[in-house]
Coordinates of C-alpha atoms (C1' of nucleotides) in Angstrom, one line a residue:
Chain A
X93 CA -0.4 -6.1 -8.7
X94 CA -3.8 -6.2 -9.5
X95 CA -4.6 -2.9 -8.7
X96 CA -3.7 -1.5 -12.1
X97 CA -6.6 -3.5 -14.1
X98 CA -7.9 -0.7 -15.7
X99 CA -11.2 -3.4 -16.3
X100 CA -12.2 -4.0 -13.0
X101 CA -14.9 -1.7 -12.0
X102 CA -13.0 -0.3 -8.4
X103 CA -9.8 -1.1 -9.8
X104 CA -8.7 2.2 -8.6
X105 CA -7.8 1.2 -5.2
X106 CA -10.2 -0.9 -4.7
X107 CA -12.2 1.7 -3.8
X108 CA -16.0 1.5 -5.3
X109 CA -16.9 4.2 -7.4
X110 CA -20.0 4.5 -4.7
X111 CA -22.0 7.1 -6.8
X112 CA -20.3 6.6 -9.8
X113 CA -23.3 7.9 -12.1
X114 CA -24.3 10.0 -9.9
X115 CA -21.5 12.0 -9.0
X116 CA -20.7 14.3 -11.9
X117 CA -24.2 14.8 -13.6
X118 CA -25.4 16.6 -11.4
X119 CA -22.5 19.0 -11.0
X120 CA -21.3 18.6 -14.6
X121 CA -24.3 18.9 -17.2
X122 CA -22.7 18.5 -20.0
X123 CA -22.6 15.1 -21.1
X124 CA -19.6 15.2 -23.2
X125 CA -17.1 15.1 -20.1
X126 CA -18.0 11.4 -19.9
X127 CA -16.7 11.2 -16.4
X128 CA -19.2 8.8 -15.6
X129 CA -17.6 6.6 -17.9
X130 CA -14.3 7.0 -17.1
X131 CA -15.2 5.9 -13.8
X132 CA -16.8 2.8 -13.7
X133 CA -13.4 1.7 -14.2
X134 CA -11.4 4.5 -13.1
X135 CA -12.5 3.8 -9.2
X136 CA -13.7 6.7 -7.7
X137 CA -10.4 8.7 -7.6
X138 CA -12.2 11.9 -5.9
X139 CA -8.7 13.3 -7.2
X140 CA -8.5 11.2 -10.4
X141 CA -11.4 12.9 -11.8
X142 CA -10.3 15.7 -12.5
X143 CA -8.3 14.9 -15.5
X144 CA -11.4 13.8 -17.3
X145 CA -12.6 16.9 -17.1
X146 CA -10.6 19.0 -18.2
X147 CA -9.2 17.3 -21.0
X148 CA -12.8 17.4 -22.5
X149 CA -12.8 21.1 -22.0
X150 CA -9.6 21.1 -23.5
X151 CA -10.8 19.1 -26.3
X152 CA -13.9 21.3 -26.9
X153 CA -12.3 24.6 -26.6
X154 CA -9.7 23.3 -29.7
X155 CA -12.9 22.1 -31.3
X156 CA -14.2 25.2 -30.9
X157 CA -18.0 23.3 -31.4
X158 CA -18.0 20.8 -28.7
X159 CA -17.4 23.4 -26.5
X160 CA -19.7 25.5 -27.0
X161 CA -22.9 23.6 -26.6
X162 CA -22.0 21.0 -24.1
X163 CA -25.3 19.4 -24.9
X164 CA -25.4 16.5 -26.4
X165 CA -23.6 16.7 -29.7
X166 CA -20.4 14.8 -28.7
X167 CA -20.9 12.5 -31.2
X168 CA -18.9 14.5 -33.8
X169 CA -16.1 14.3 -31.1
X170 CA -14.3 11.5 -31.7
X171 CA -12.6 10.8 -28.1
X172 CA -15.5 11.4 -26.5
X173 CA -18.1 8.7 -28.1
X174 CA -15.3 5.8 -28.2
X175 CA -14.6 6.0 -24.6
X176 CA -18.0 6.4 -23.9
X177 CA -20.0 3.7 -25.4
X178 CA -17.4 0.5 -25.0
X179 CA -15.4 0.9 -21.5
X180 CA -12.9 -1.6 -21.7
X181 CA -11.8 -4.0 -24.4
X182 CA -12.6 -2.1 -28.0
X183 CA -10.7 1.1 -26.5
X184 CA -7.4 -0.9 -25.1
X185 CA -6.9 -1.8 -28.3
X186 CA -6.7 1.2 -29.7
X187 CA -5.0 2.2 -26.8
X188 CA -2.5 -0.3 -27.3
X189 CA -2.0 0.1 -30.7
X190 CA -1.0 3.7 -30.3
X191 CA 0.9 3.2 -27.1
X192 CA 2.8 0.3 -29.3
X193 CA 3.3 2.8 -32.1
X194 CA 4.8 5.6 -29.3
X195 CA 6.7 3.3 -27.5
X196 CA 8.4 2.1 -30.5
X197 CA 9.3 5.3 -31.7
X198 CA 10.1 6.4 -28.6
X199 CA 11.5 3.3 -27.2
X200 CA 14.1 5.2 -24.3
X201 CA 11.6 7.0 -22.7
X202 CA 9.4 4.2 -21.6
X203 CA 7.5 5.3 -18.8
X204 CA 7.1 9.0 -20.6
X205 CA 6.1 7.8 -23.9
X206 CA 2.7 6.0 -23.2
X207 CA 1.7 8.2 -20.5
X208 CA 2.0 11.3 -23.0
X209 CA 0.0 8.8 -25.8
X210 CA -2.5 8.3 -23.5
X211 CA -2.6 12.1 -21.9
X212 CA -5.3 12.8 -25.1
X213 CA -7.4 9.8 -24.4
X214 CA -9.9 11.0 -21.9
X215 CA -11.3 7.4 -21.3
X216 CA -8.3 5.5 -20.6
X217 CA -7.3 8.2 -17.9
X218 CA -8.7 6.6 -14.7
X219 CA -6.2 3.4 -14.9
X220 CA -3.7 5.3 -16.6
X221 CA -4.0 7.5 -13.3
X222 CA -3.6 4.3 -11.0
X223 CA -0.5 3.5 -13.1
X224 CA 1.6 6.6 -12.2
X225 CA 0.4 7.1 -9.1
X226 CA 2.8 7.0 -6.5
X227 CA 2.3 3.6 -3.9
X228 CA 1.9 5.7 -1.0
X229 CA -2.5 6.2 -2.1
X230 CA -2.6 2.6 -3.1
X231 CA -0.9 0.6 -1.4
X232 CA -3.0 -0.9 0.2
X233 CA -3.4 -4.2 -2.3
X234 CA 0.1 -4.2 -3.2
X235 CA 2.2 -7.0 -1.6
X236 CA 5.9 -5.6 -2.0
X237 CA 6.3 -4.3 -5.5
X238 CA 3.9 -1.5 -5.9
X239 CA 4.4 1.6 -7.8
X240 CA 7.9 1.5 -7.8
X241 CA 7.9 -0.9 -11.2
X242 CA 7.1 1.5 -13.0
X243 CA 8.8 5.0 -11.7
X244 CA 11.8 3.1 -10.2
X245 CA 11.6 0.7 -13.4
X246 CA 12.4 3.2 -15.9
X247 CA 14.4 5.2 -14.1
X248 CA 16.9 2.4 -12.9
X249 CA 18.9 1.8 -15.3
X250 CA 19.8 -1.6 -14.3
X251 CA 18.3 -3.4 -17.0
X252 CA 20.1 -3.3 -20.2
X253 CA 17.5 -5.4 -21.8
X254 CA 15.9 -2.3 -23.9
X255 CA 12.1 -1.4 -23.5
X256 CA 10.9 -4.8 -25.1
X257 CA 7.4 -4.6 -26.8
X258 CA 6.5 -7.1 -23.8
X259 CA 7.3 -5.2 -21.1
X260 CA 5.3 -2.4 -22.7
X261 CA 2.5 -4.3 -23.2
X262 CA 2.6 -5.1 -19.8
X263 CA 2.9 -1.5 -19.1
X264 CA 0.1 -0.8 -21.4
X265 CA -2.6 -3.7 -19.2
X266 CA -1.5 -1.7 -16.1
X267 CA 0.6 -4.3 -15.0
X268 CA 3.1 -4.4 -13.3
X269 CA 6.4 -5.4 -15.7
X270 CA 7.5 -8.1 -13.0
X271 CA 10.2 -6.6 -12.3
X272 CA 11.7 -6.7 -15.4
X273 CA 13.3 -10.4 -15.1
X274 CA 12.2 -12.8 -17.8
X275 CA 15.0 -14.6 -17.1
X276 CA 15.3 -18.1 -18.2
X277 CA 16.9 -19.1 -15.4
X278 CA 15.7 -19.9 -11.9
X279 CA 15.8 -16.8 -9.5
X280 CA 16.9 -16.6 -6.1
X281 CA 17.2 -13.3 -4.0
X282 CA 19.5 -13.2 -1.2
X283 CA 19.5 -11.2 1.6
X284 CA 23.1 -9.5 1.4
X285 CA 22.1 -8.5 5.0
X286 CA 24.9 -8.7 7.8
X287 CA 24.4 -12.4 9.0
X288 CA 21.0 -12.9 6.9
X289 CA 21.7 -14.5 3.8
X290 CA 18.4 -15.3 3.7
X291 CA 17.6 -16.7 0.1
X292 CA 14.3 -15.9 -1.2
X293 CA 12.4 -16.8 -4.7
X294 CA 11.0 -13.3 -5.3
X295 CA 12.1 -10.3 -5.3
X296 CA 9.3 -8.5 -3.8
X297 CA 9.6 -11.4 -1.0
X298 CA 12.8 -10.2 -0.7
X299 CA 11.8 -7.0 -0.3
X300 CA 8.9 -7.0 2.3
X301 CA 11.7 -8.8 4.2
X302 CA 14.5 -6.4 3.7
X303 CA 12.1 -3.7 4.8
X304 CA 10.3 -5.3 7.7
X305 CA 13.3 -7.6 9.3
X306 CA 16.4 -5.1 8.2
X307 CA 15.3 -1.8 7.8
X308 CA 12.5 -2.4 10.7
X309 CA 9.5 -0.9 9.2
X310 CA 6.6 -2.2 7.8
X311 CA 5.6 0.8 5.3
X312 CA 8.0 3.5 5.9
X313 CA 11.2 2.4 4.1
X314 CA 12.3 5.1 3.9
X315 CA 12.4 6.5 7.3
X316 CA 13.4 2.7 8.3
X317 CA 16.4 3.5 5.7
X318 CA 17.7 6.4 7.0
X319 CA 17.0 5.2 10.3
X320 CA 19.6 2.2 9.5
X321 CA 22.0 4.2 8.0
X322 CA 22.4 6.5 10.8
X323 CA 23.7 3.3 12.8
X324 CA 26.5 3.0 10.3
X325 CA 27.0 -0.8 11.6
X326 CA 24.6 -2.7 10.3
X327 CA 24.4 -2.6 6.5
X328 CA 27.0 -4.7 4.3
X329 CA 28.9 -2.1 2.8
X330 CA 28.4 -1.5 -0.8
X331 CA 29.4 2.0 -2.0
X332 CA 27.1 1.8 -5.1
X333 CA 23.7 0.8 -2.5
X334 CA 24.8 3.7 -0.4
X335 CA 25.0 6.1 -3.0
X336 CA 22.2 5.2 -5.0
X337 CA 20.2 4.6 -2.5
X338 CA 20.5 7.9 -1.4
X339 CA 20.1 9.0 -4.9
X340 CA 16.7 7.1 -5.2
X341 CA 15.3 8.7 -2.5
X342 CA 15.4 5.8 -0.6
X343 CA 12.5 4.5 -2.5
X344 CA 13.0 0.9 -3.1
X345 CA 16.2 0.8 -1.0
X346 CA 15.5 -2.7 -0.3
X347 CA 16.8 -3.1 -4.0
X348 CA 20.0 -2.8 -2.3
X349 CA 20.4 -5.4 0.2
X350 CA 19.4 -8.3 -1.7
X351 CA 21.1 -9.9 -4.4
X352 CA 20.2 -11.9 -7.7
X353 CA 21.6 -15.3 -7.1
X354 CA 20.3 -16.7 -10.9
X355 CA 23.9 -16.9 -12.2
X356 CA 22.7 -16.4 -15.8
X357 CA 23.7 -14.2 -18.0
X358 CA 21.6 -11.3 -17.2
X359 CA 22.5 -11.3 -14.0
X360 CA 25.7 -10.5 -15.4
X361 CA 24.5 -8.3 -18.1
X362 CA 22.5 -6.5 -15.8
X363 CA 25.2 -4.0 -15.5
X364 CA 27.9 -3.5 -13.0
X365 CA 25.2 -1.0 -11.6
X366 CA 23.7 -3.5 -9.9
X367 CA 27.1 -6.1 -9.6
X368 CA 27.8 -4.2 -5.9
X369 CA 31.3 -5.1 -5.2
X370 CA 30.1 -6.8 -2.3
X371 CA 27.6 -8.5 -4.2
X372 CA 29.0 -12.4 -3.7
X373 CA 27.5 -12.7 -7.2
X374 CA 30.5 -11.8 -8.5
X375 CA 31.3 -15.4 -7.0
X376 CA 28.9 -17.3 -9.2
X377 CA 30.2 -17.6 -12.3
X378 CA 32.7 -20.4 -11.3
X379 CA 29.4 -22.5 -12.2
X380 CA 28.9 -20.9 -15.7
X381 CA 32.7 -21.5 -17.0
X382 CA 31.4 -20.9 -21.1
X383 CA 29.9 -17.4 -20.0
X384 CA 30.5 -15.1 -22.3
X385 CA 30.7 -12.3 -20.2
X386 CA 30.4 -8.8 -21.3
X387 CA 32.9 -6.5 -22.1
X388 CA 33.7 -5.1 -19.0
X389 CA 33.8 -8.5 -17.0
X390 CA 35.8 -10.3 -19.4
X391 CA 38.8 -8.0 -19.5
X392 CA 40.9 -8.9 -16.9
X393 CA 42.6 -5.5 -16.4
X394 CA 41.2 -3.1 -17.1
X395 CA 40.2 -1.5 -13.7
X396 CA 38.3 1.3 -13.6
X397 CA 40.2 1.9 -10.3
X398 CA 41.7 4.6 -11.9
X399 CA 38.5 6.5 -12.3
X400 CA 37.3 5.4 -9.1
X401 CA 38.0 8.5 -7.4
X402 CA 35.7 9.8 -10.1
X403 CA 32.5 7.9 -8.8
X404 CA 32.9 5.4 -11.6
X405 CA 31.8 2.3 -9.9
X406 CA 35.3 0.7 -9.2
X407 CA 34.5 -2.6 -8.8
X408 CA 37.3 -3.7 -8.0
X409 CA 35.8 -6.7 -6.8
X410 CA 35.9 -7.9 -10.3
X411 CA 39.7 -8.2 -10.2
X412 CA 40.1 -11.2 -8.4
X413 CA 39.8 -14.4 -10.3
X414 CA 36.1 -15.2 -9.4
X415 CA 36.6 -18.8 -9.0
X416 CA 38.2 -18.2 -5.4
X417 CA 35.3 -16.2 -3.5
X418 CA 32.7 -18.8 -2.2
X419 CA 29.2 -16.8 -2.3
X420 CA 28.9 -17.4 1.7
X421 CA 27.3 -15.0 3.6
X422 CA 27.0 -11.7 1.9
X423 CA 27.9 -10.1 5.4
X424 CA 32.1 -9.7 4.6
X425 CA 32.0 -10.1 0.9
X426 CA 34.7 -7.2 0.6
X427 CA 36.8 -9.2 3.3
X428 CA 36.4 -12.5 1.2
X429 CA 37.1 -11.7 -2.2
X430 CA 41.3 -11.7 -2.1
X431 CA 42.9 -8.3 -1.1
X432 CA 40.5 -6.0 -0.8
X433 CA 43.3 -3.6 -1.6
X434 CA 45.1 -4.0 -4.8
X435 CA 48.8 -4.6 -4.6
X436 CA 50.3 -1.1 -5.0
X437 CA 52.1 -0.3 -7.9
X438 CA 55.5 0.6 -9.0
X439 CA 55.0 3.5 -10.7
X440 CA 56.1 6.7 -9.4
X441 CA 53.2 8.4 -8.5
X442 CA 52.7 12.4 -8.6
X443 CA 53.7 12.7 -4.7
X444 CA 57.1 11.2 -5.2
X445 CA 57.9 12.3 -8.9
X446 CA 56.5 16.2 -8.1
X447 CA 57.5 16.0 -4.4
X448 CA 54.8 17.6 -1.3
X449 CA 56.0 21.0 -2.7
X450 CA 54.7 21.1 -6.0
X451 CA 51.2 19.5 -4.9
X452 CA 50.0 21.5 -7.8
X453 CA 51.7 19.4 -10.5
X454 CA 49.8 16.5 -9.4
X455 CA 47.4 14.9 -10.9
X456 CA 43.5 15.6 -9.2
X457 CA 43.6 12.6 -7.9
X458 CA 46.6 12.5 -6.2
X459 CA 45.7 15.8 -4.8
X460 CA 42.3 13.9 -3.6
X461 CA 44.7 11.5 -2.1
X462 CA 42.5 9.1 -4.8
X463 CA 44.3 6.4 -7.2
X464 CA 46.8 8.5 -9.0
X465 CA 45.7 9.3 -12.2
X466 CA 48.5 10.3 -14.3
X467 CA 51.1 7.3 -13.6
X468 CA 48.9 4.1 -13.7
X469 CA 50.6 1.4 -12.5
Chain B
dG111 C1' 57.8 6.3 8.6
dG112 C1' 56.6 7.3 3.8
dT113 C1' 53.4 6.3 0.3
dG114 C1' 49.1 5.1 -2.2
dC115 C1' 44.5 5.3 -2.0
dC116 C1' 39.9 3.7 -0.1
dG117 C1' 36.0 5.3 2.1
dG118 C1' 33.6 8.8 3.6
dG119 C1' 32.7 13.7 4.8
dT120 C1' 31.8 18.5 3.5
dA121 C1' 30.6 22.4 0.6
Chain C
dT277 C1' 30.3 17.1 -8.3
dA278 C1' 34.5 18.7 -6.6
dC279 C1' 37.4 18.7 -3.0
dC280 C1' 39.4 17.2 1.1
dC281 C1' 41.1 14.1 4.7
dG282 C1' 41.2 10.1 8.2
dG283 C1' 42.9 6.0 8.3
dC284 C1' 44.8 1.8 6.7
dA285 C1' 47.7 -1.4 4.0
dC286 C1' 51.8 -1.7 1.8
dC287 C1' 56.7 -0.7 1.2

DNA sequence: GGTGCCGGGTA
DNA sequence: TACCCGGCACC
């Protein structure tokens, strides 16, 4: 959480930048790199500092005169001086102004966007650094929602709510967009766990839990989540989790065995992504009866069944009138929520109109033994 | 027992 | 992702 304060002098990792003058000058006469500055608050990323570097070669090579006498003549060089004489405040600004500017332009591509704005700002490197980077080298400080905010953030696309000038902002200060849920509404996670149900208030609460109680590991998750999967038995069964889950890397699996229990609107809105078909949200509404809910939700009919076979999510969970399903434990949702098989329908299907011996005339997915596609019920 | 298709495995 | 199939619920 706080690791990402690009102010803080060992921000980094909360490693001290030991000999944070010292380090460079000697090895790097020219002045113009600027590393030292870069590090007070770029913690002393032995790794980190590299980028510095050679960005101010890079920058002196175009400028073909800071280059060449790396004495002290950077003061022409615009990057160089601003970073250099006010560390922090004066240069976020400007930092955040162009970030705000790239962000807006390029709104989709948070995460890319500001990193590539910032790529040409030597000074703001060091936090910018600590931002990307991966939990694994600075974990240490975080509590249960390290890195992933940001690489898992943007690349989940669980949260319809588009790349607000807030969140960036957030992005921009280094922290953490918590976890992208400004939701009006009070926020419970539970535990979707076999027998848990435990019921947290935040999600990275819910998380260390998840990891450490379920998946039995206190930093590995991922081992602890292939580990669990392995044993088949355990986790609630939630096609999407599995799949994604595997899809993610494992990183952040924990997303997948908690639930949102908020029963506002975004929680709704938050896309059937994350509305596993086990999920007992799909219970809550019955409180909200003037929901509008979105598209999908509202239409009673429309099941995507018929796609399922084509990894659409096939919810079918959302077929049942949601008013019946009590949200009890999130152990047997699929067993709860009515027939967990829809009623089959009339319609011929390819097997019985095209007959075993013209298994070519069916449709793929009666071929794949999947809903049929071609006589919908 | 035949059928439809879910869930999961394999390439 | 495409394809296949075990197995189960429905008829």
């Amino acid at each position: 959480m706080e690791a990402e304060r690009p102010p803080a002098p060992g921000p980094g990792c909360g490693r001290p930048p030991p000999r944070a003058a010292g380090r460079d000058p000697a090895a790097a006469p020219v002045p113009v790199s600027a590393p030292p500055q870069g590090l007070p608050g770029g913690g002393g990323f032995a790794g980190l500092e590299f980028a510095p570097e050679p960005r101010a070669a890079d920058l002196g090579a175009s400028g073909t005169w800071a280059g060449a006498a790396g004495p002290p003549t950077p003061s022409a060089h615009i990057p160089v001086p601003a970073q250099r004489t006010p560390p922090g405040k004066a240069r976020l600004d400007e930092v955040m102004a162009a970030a705000a500017l790239t962000s807006l332009s390029t709104s989709p591509l948070l995460l890319g966007a500001p990193a590539a704005a910032f790529s040409t700002e030597a000074g703001a490197e060091p936090w910018k650094e600590v931002l990307v980077r991966p939990p694994g080298s600075c974990s240490s400080s975080s509590s249960g929602d390290w890195g992933w905010d940001l690489a898992s953030d943007q690349s989940s696309p669980s949260t319809p709510s588009p790349p607000l000038p807030l969140e960036a902002a957030h992005f921009l200060f280094g922290e953490p967009a918590p976890r992208k849920r400004k939701s009006s509404a009070q926020v419970l996670f539970q535990c979707l766990w076999k027998r848990c149900g435990k019921v947290l208030s935040t999600a990275s609460g819910m998380q260390r839990h998840i990891r450490l109680v379920h998946l039995g590991c206190g930093g590995a998750g991922r081992l602890g989540g292939r580990a669990r999967r392995a044993t088949a038995s355990a986790p609630p069964r939630h096609v999407p989790s599995r799949r994604q889950a595997e899809a993610e890397q494992s990183d952040g699996e924990e997303d997948f065995y908690y639930t949102e229990l908020d029963a506002g609107v975004d929680t709704l809105t938050r896309g059937l992504a994350s509305l596993s078909p086990a999920s007992p949200i799909a219970s809550a509404p019955p409180a909200f009866p003037s929901l509008e809910l979105p598209e999908p939700l509202a239409r009673p009919h429309v099941w995507h069944r018929d796609h399922a076979y084509q990894g659409c999510l096939a919810p079918v969970r959302l077929e049942p009138p949601p008013t019946t399903v009590r949200a009890c434990v999130p152990a047997l949702p699929t067993k709860l929520g009515a027939n967990p098989r829809k009623p089959r329908g009339d319609a011929k299907k390819c097997r019985k109109v095209y007959g075993m011996d013209h298994r070519d005339l069916w449709c793929t997915a009666c071929r794949w033994k999947k809903a049929c596609q071609r006589f919908l019920d």
